[in-house]
Short mmCIF file of C-alpha atoms (C1' of nucleotides) in Angstrom, two decimals:
data_model
loop_
_atom_site.label_atom_id
_atom_site.label_comp_id
_atom_site.label_asym_id
_atom_site.label_seq_id
_atom_site.Cartn_x
_atom_site.Cartn_y
_atom_site.Cartn_z
CA MET A 1 2.17 27.69 0.65
CA THR A 2 3.13 31.35 0.51
CA LEU A 3 2.11 33.87 -2.11
CA GLU A 4 5.51 33.57 -3.76
CA ASP A 5 5.07 29.81 -4.00
CA GLN A 6 1.79 30.29 -5.79
CA GLU A 7 3.21 32.81 -8.20
CA LEU A 8 5.94 30.37 -9.16
CA LYS A 9 3.56 27.47 -9.59
CA LYS A 10 1.25 29.59 -11.71
CA VAL A 11 3.95 30.22 -14.27
CA GLY A 12 5.07 26.60 -14.30
CA LEU A 13 8.31 26.85 -12.37
CA LYS A 14 9.27 24.46 -9.60
CA VAL A 15 9.22 26.01 -6.17
CA THR A 16 12.85 26.14 -5.07
CA VAL A 17 14.76 28.14 -2.50
CA PRO A 18 16.67 30.36 -4.94
CA ARG A 19 13.51 31.27 -6.83
CA ILE A 20 11.52 32.11 -3.71
CA LYS A 21 14.33 34.21 -2.28
CA ILE A 22 14.94 36.12 -5.48
CA LEU A 23 11.24 36.82 -5.89
CA GLN A 24 11.04 38.09 -2.31
CA ILE A 25 14.04 40.33 -2.77
CA LEU A 26 12.55 41.87 -5.90
CA GLU A 27 9.18 42.34 -4.23
CA ASN A 28 10.49 43.93 -1.07
CA CYS A 29 13.61 45.82 -2.08
CA LEU A 30 13.71 49.54 -1.44
CA ASN A 31 15.57 50.11 -4.66
CA ARG A 32 13.05 48.94 -7.24
CA HIS A 33 15.70 48.55 -9.91
CA MET A 34 18.34 45.98 -9.07
CA THR A 35 21.16 44.49 -11.10
CA ALA A 36 21.90 40.78 -11.04
CA GLU A 37 24.91 41.60 -8.88
CA ASP A 38 22.75 43.56 -6.41
CA ILE A 39 20.48 40.56 -6.06
CA TYR A 40 23.42 38.22 -5.69
CA GLN A 41 24.83 40.38 -2.90
CA ALA A 42 21.44 40.60 -1.19
CA LEU A 43 21.27 36.81 -1.22
CA ARG A 44 24.73 36.45 0.25
CA ASP A 45 23.94 39.08 2.88
CA ALA A 46 20.95 36.99 3.82
CA GLY A 47 23.19 33.97 4.22
CA GLU A 48 21.89 32.17 1.16
CA ASP A 49 24.37 30.14 -0.84
CA VAL A 50 23.20 30.85 -4.37
CA GLY A 51 25.46 31.12 -7.40
CA ILE A 52 25.49 34.13 -9.69
CA ALA A 53 24.70 31.81 -12.61
CA THR A 54 21.50 30.79 -10.90
CA VAL A 55 20.59 34.42 -10.34
CA TYR A 56 20.90 35.09 -14.07
CA ARG A 57 19.03 31.93 -14.98
CA VAL A 58 16.18 32.66 -12.60
CA LEU A 59 15.92 36.27 -13.74
CA THR A 60 15.74 35.13 -17.35
CA GLN A 61 12.96 32.68 -16.48
CA PHE A 62 11.08 35.30 -14.48
CA GLU A 63 11.25 37.69 -17.36
CA ALA A 64 10.01 35.09 -19.83
CA ALA A 65 7.18 34.33 -17.41
CA GLY A 66 6.22 37.99 -17.19
CA LEU A 67 6.95 38.24 -13.47
CA ILE A 68 9.64 40.86 -13.92
CA GLU A 69 10.93 43.35 -16.45
CA ARG A 70 14.48 43.84 -17.58
CA HIS A 71 15.86 47.24 -18.59
CA ASN A 72 19.11 48.36 -20.12
CA PHE A 73 19.90 51.89 -19.04
CA ASP A 74 22.63 53.31 -21.20
CA ASN A 75 25.47 50.81 -21.27
CA GLY A 76 25.64 49.65 -17.68
CA PRO A 77 24.49 46.24 -16.47
CA ALA A 78 20.83 45.30 -16.89
CA VAL A 79 18.41 46.11 -14.07
CA TYR A 80 15.36 44.11 -13.09
CA GLU A 81 12.11 45.08 -11.43
CA ILE A 82 8.87 43.37 -10.43
CA ASP A 83 6.17 43.67 -13.07
CA ARG A 84 3.12 44.97 -11.26
CA GLY A 85 1.23 45.35 -14.51
CA GLU A 86 1.44 49.13 -14.43
CA HIS A 87 3.41 50.11 -17.46
CA HIS A 88 5.79 52.99 -16.97
CA ASP A 89 8.93 54.54 -18.35
CA HIS A 90 12.02 55.80 -16.58
CA MET A 91 13.85 58.99 -15.85
CA VAL A 92 17.45 58.74 -14.66
CA CYS A 93 19.10 61.63 -12.86
CA THR A 94 22.56 62.05 -14.33
CA GLU A 95 23.84 63.57 -11.10
CA SER A 96 22.48 61.29 -8.42
CA GLY A 97 21.76 58.18 -10.46
CA LYS A 98 18.26 58.17 -9.03
CA VAL A 99 15.61 56.40 -11.09
CA ILE A 100 12.13 57.92 -11.28
CA GLU A 101 9.20 56.11 -12.84
CA PHE A 102 6.53 57.90 -14.79
CA HIS A 103 3.62 57.15 -17.05
CA ASP A 104 2.23 59.40 -19.71
CA ALA A 105 -0.75 58.27 -21.73
CA GLU A 106 -0.18 60.92 -24.36
CA ILE A 107 3.34 59.79 -25.11
CA GLU A 108 2.15 56.21 -25.37
CA LYS A 109 -0.48 57.15 -27.92
CA LEU A 110 1.95 59.25 -29.90
CA GLN A 111 4.27 56.30 -30.26
CA GLU A 112 1.56 54.14 -31.72
CA ARG A 113 0.63 56.90 -34.11
CA ILE A 114 4.22 57.31 -35.24
CA ALA A 115 4.61 53.58 -35.85
CA ALA A 116 1.34 53.50 -37.79
CA LYS A 117 2.37 56.48 -39.89
CA ASN A 118 5.37 54.44 -41.02
CA GLY A 119 3.35 51.33 -41.79
CA TYR A 120 4.15 49.48 -38.60
CA GLN A 121 2.48 48.23 -35.49
CA LEU A 122 4.03 49.06 -32.12
CA VAL A 123 5.05 45.96 -30.19
CA GLY A 124 7.16 47.60 -27.51
CA HIS A 125 9.31 50.56 -26.70
CA ASN A 126 12.14 51.76 -24.58
CA LEU A 127 12.09 55.33 -23.31
CA VAL A 128 14.58 56.72 -20.83
CA LEU A 129 14.86 60.41 -20.03
CA TYR A 130 18.21 61.59 -18.74
CA VAL A 131 17.66 64.55 -16.46
CA LYS A 132 19.29 66.79 -13.90
CA PRO A 133 17.75 68.79 -11.06
CA LEU A 134 16.47 72.25 -11.97
CA THR A 135 19.16 74.69 -10.82
CA MET B 1 43.39 68.47 -47.43
CA THR B 2 40.10 66.64 -47.74
CA LEU B 3 36.86 67.46 -45.95
CA GLU B 4 37.46 64.62 -43.53
CA ASP B 5 40.88 66.03 -42.69
CA GLN B 6 39.32 69.37 -41.87
CA GLU B 7 36.65 67.82 -39.68
CA LEU B 8 39.30 66.01 -37.67
CA LYS B 9 41.46 69.11 -37.29
CA LYS B 10 38.48 71.15 -36.20
CA VAL B 11 37.82 68.89 -33.23
CA GLY B 12 41.50 68.76 -32.26
CA LEU B 13 42.39 65.26 -33.39
CA LYS B 14 45.52 64.46 -35.36
CA VAL B 15 44.85 63.45 -38.93
CA THR B 16 45.74 59.77 -39.15
CA VAL B 17 44.87 57.00 -41.55
CA PRO B 18 42.59 55.05 -39.18
CA ARG B 19 40.61 58.18 -38.29
CA ILE B 20 40.14 59.27 -41.88
CA LYS B 21 39.07 55.82 -42.98
CA ILE B 22 36.62 55.33 -40.13
CA LEU B 23 35.08 58.73 -40.74
CA GLN B 24 34.70 57.95 -44.44
CA ILE B 25 33.08 54.62 -43.71
CA LEU B 26 30.56 56.21 -41.36
CA GLU B 27 29.81 58.99 -43.82
CA ASN B 28 29.33 56.76 -46.83
CA CYS B 29 27.95 53.51 -45.49
CA LEU B 30 24.58 52.36 -46.78
CA ASN B 31 23.69 51.03 -43.37
CA ARG B 32 23.66 54.20 -41.29
CA HIS B 33 23.95 52.26 -38.04
CA MET B 34 27.14 50.24 -37.75
CA THR B 35 28.66 48.31 -34.89
CA ALA B 36 32.36 48.54 -34.07
CA GLU B 37 32.72 45.09 -35.57
CA ASP B 38 30.98 46.18 -38.80
CA ILE B 39 33.43 49.04 -39.12
CA TYR B 40 36.37 46.80 -38.35
CA GLN B 41 35.27 44.39 -41.09
CA ALA B 42 34.76 47.23 -43.55
CA LEU B 43 38.31 48.38 -42.86
CA ARG B 44 39.73 44.92 -43.39
CA ASP B 45 37.69 44.51 -46.58
CA ALA B 46 39.27 47.72 -47.79
CA GLY B 47 42.70 46.28 -47.09
CA GLU B 48 43.41 48.55 -44.12
CA ASP B 49 45.39 47.06 -41.28
CA VAL B 50 43.63 48.63 -38.31
CA GLY B 51 43.13 46.96 -34.95
CA ILE B 52 39.75 46.59 -33.30
CA ALA B 53 41.09 48.47 -30.27
CA THR B 54 41.79 51.46 -32.47
CA VAL B 55 38.28 51.29 -33.88
CA TYR B 56 36.83 51.52 -30.38
CA ARG B 57 39.23 54.27 -29.35
CA VAL B 58 38.49 56.34 -32.41
CA LEU B 59 34.74 55.88 -32.06
CA THR B 60 34.92 57.01 -28.44
CA GLN B 61 36.86 60.11 -29.46
CA PHE B 62 34.47 60.87 -32.32
CA GLU B 63 31.54 60.62 -29.96
CA ALA B 64 33.19 62.92 -27.41
CA ALA B 65 33.87 65.36 -30.24
CA GLY B 66 30.25 65.29 -31.36
CA LEU B 67 31.05 63.84 -34.78
CA ILE B 68 29.02 60.70 -34.20
CA GLU B 69 26.34 59.30 -31.94
CA ARG B 70 26.35 56.01 -30.13
CA HIS B 71 23.18 54.02 -29.49
CA ASN B 72 22.41 50.90 -27.51
CA PHE B 73 19.49 49.06 -29.02
CA ASP B 74 18.16 46.46 -26.62
CA ASN B 75 21.14 44.47 -25.39
CA GLY B 76 23.15 43.95 -28.55
CA PRO B 77 26.42 45.70 -29.35
CA ALA B 78 26.46 49.50 -29.60
CA VAL B 79 25.84 51.06 -33.00
CA TYR B 80 27.32 54.30 -34.28
CA GLU B 81 26.11 56.84 -36.79
CA ILE B 82 27.29 60.16 -38.17
CA ASP B 83 25.82 63.13 -36.33
CA ARG B 84 24.37 65.37 -39.01
CA GLY B 85 22.84 67.65 -36.43
CA GLU B 86 19.33 66.48 -37.15
CA HIS B 87 18.11 64.89 -33.97
CA HIS B 88 16.00 61.82 -34.41
CA ASP B 89 14.87 58.68 -32.64
CA HIS B 90 14.72 55.12 -33.87
CA MET B 91 12.26 52.43 -34.71
CA VAL B 92 13.52 48.86 -34.99
CA CYS B 93 11.55 46.22 -36.86
CA THR B 94 11.55 43.09 -34.72
CA GLU B 95 11.09 40.91 -37.79
CA SER B 96 13.60 42.31 -40.25
CA GLY B 97 15.92 44.13 -37.91
CA LYS B 98 15.54 47.20 -40.08
CA VAL B 99 16.19 50.55 -38.40
CA ILE B 100 13.97 53.51 -39.30
CA GLU B 101 14.72 57.03 -38.14
CA PHE B 102 12.00 59.48 -37.20
CA HIS B 103 11.58 62.83 -35.58
CA ASP B 104 8.52 64.05 -33.77
CA ALA B 105 8.51 67.55 -32.31
CA GLU B 106 5.52 66.80 -30.14
CA ILE B 107 7.17 63.87 -28.41
CA GLU B 108 10.25 65.96 -27.79
CA LYS B 109 8.24 68.67 -26.12
CA LEU B 110 6.28 66.19 -24.04
CA GLN B 111 9.51 64.80 -22.64
CA GLU B 112 10.64 68.20 -21.48
CA ARG B 113 7.29 68.79 -19.89
CA ILE B 114 7.40 65.47 -18.07
CA ALA B 115 10.87 66.17 -16.72
CA ALA B 116 9.82 69.66 -15.61
CA LYS B 117 6.73 68.28 -13.89
CA ASN B 118 9.05 66.17 -11.75
CA GLY B 119 11.40 69.02 -10.92
CA TYR B 120 14.06 68.15 -13.47
CA GLN B 121 15.61 69.49 -16.58
CA LEU B 122 15.90 67.21 -19.60
CA VAL B 123 19.50 66.67 -20.67
CA GLY B 124 19.01 63.78 -23.05
CA HIS B 125 16.84 60.84 -23.86
CA ASN B 126 16.77 57.46 -25.45
CA LEU B 127 13.67 56.38 -27.33
CA VAL B 128 13.42 53.22 -29.37
CA LEU B 129 10.17 51.86 -30.74
CA TYR B 130 10.06 48.14 -31.42
CA VAL B 131 7.64 47.50 -34.26
CA LYS B 132 6.44 44.93 -36.75
CA PRO B 133 4.86 45.39 -40.16
CA LEU B 134 1.11 45.88 -40.21
CA THR B 135 -0.39 42.52 -41.16
"C1'" DA C 1 12.12 7.57 -10.26
"C1'" DT C 2 12.28 11.19 -13.21
"C1'" DG C 3 13.24 15.37 -14.89
"C1'" DC C 4 14.03 19.84 -13.58
"C1'" DC C 5 17.23 22.75 -10.93
"C1'" DT C 6 21.69 24.16 -8.93
"C1'" DG C 7 26.64 25.45 -8.07
"C1'" DC C 8 30.93 25.67 -9.96
"C1'" DA C 9 33.99 26.70 -13.35
"C1'" DA C 10 34.86 27.78 -17.86
"C1'" DA C 11 33.80 30.19 -21.89
"C1'" DG C 12 31.57 33.98 -24.66
"C1'" DC C 13 30.99 38.51 -26.21
"C1'" DT C 14 31.75 43.31 -26.18
"C1'" DT C 15 34.72 46.79 -24.76
"C1'" DT C 16 38.83 48.75 -22.38
"C1'" DT C 17 43.68 49.13 -21.15
"C1'" DG C 18 49.05 48.57 -20.83
"C1'" DC C 19 52.83 48.79 -23.41
"C1'" DA C 20 56.41 49.30 -26.93
"C1'" DG C 21 56.96 50.92 -31.34
"C1'" DA C 22 55.24 54.10 -35.16
"C1'" DT C 23 53.56 58.42 -36.92
"C1'" DG C 24 51.99 63.23 -37.40
"C1'" DC C 25 53.24 67.99 -36.62
"C1'" DG D 1 61.98 65.81 -31.27
"C1'" DC D 2 58.02 65.18 -28.77
"C1'" DA D 3 53.54 64.11 -27.94
"C1'" DT D 4 50.10 61.65 -29.72
"C1'" DC D 5 48.55 57.56 -31.87
"C1'" DT D 6 48.52 52.60 -33.09
"C1'" DG D 7 48.56 47.39 -33.01
"C1'" DC D 8 48.85 43.62 -30.25
"C1'" DA D 9 47.70 41.04 -26.52
"C1'" DA D 10 45.84 40.78 -22.24
"C1'" DA D 11 42.27 41.99 -19.10
"C1'" DA D 12 37.89 43.58 -17.63
"C1'" DG D 13 32.85 43.47 -17.14
"C1'" DC D 14 28.64 41.27 -17.85
"C1'" DT D 15 26.28 37.19 -19.07
"C1'" DT D 16 25.72 32.40 -20.71
"C1'" DT D 17 26.68 27.48 -20.86
"C1'" DG D 18 28.47 22.50 -19.85
"C1'" DC D 19 28.52 19.35 -16.55
"C1'" DA D 20 27.94 16.43 -12.53
"C1'" DG D 21 25.36 16.19 -8.62
"C1'" DG D 22 20.89 17.63 -5.87
"C1'" DC D 23 16.12 18.49 -5.16
"C1'" DA D 24 11.04 18.85 -6.00
"C1'" DT D 25 7.12 16.23 -7.27
#
DNA sequence: ATGCCTGCAAAGCTTTTGCAGATGC
DNA sequence: GCATCTGCAAAAGCTTTGCAGGCAT
């Protein structure tokens, strides 16, 4: 019974090969932000015979279970990353495509204040900074 | 020579019926954030025989020309709005779907500071707050 | 044994593109 | 007249879904 097995059980999903493999890939990948296609390719590279439909289904379940987060940068395909419970936002370099994570408590508070000022309660947000290297 | 005609000329686009109509729709619509499909329907309702492909092509040109802005809320279809030169971000009510615009100078500055702290220069950003009414 | 899970293929939805004819300048 | 623009239809890109069989418990 590996750690991955336990994580799956805990969220009420049956322990199956595709789920274990996908969870491992997301936990160990160098590139923390992978598309469904990236994951599909990683599976095939590892010799696993998993369909792309299963990849999407599993990712959807993982997201619903809070194991991973899904992001939509601009208009490209969605990217997924393990949810380690440390909330952060993203910075995307427009020249290299590199993704940098950051967290800023002040910006988080400001958002709540802005929502409140308009008579709302903040339930989530999406912040992406598009940047380029300083000359 | 209407105002719309002049705006089109100024950005180097030929003055054609589809372009004039789409610009008018975006300038006068009650709902400031329309999808390509919304615009296509508005055109058909007005008795104009314009193809959806033209709608997309014209919107892409308008965006490149700086006449309009394109936004991707969550994972739905892109929405477009007239660029009146007043930068703002968006708040989307998760219950009603209502879109509220806001501008906060402090949050803008913070973003530049965060980019700089990481050795980058801010070239753009995407901020959407998902909110619900205060009980 | 049962119900959940999977692969495959097909469809869905949004957006883009090729092409032949139409239109603005 | 010539280049640009348009509508149509087809294709592309990403994602979801139906179905028949397979696997975990």
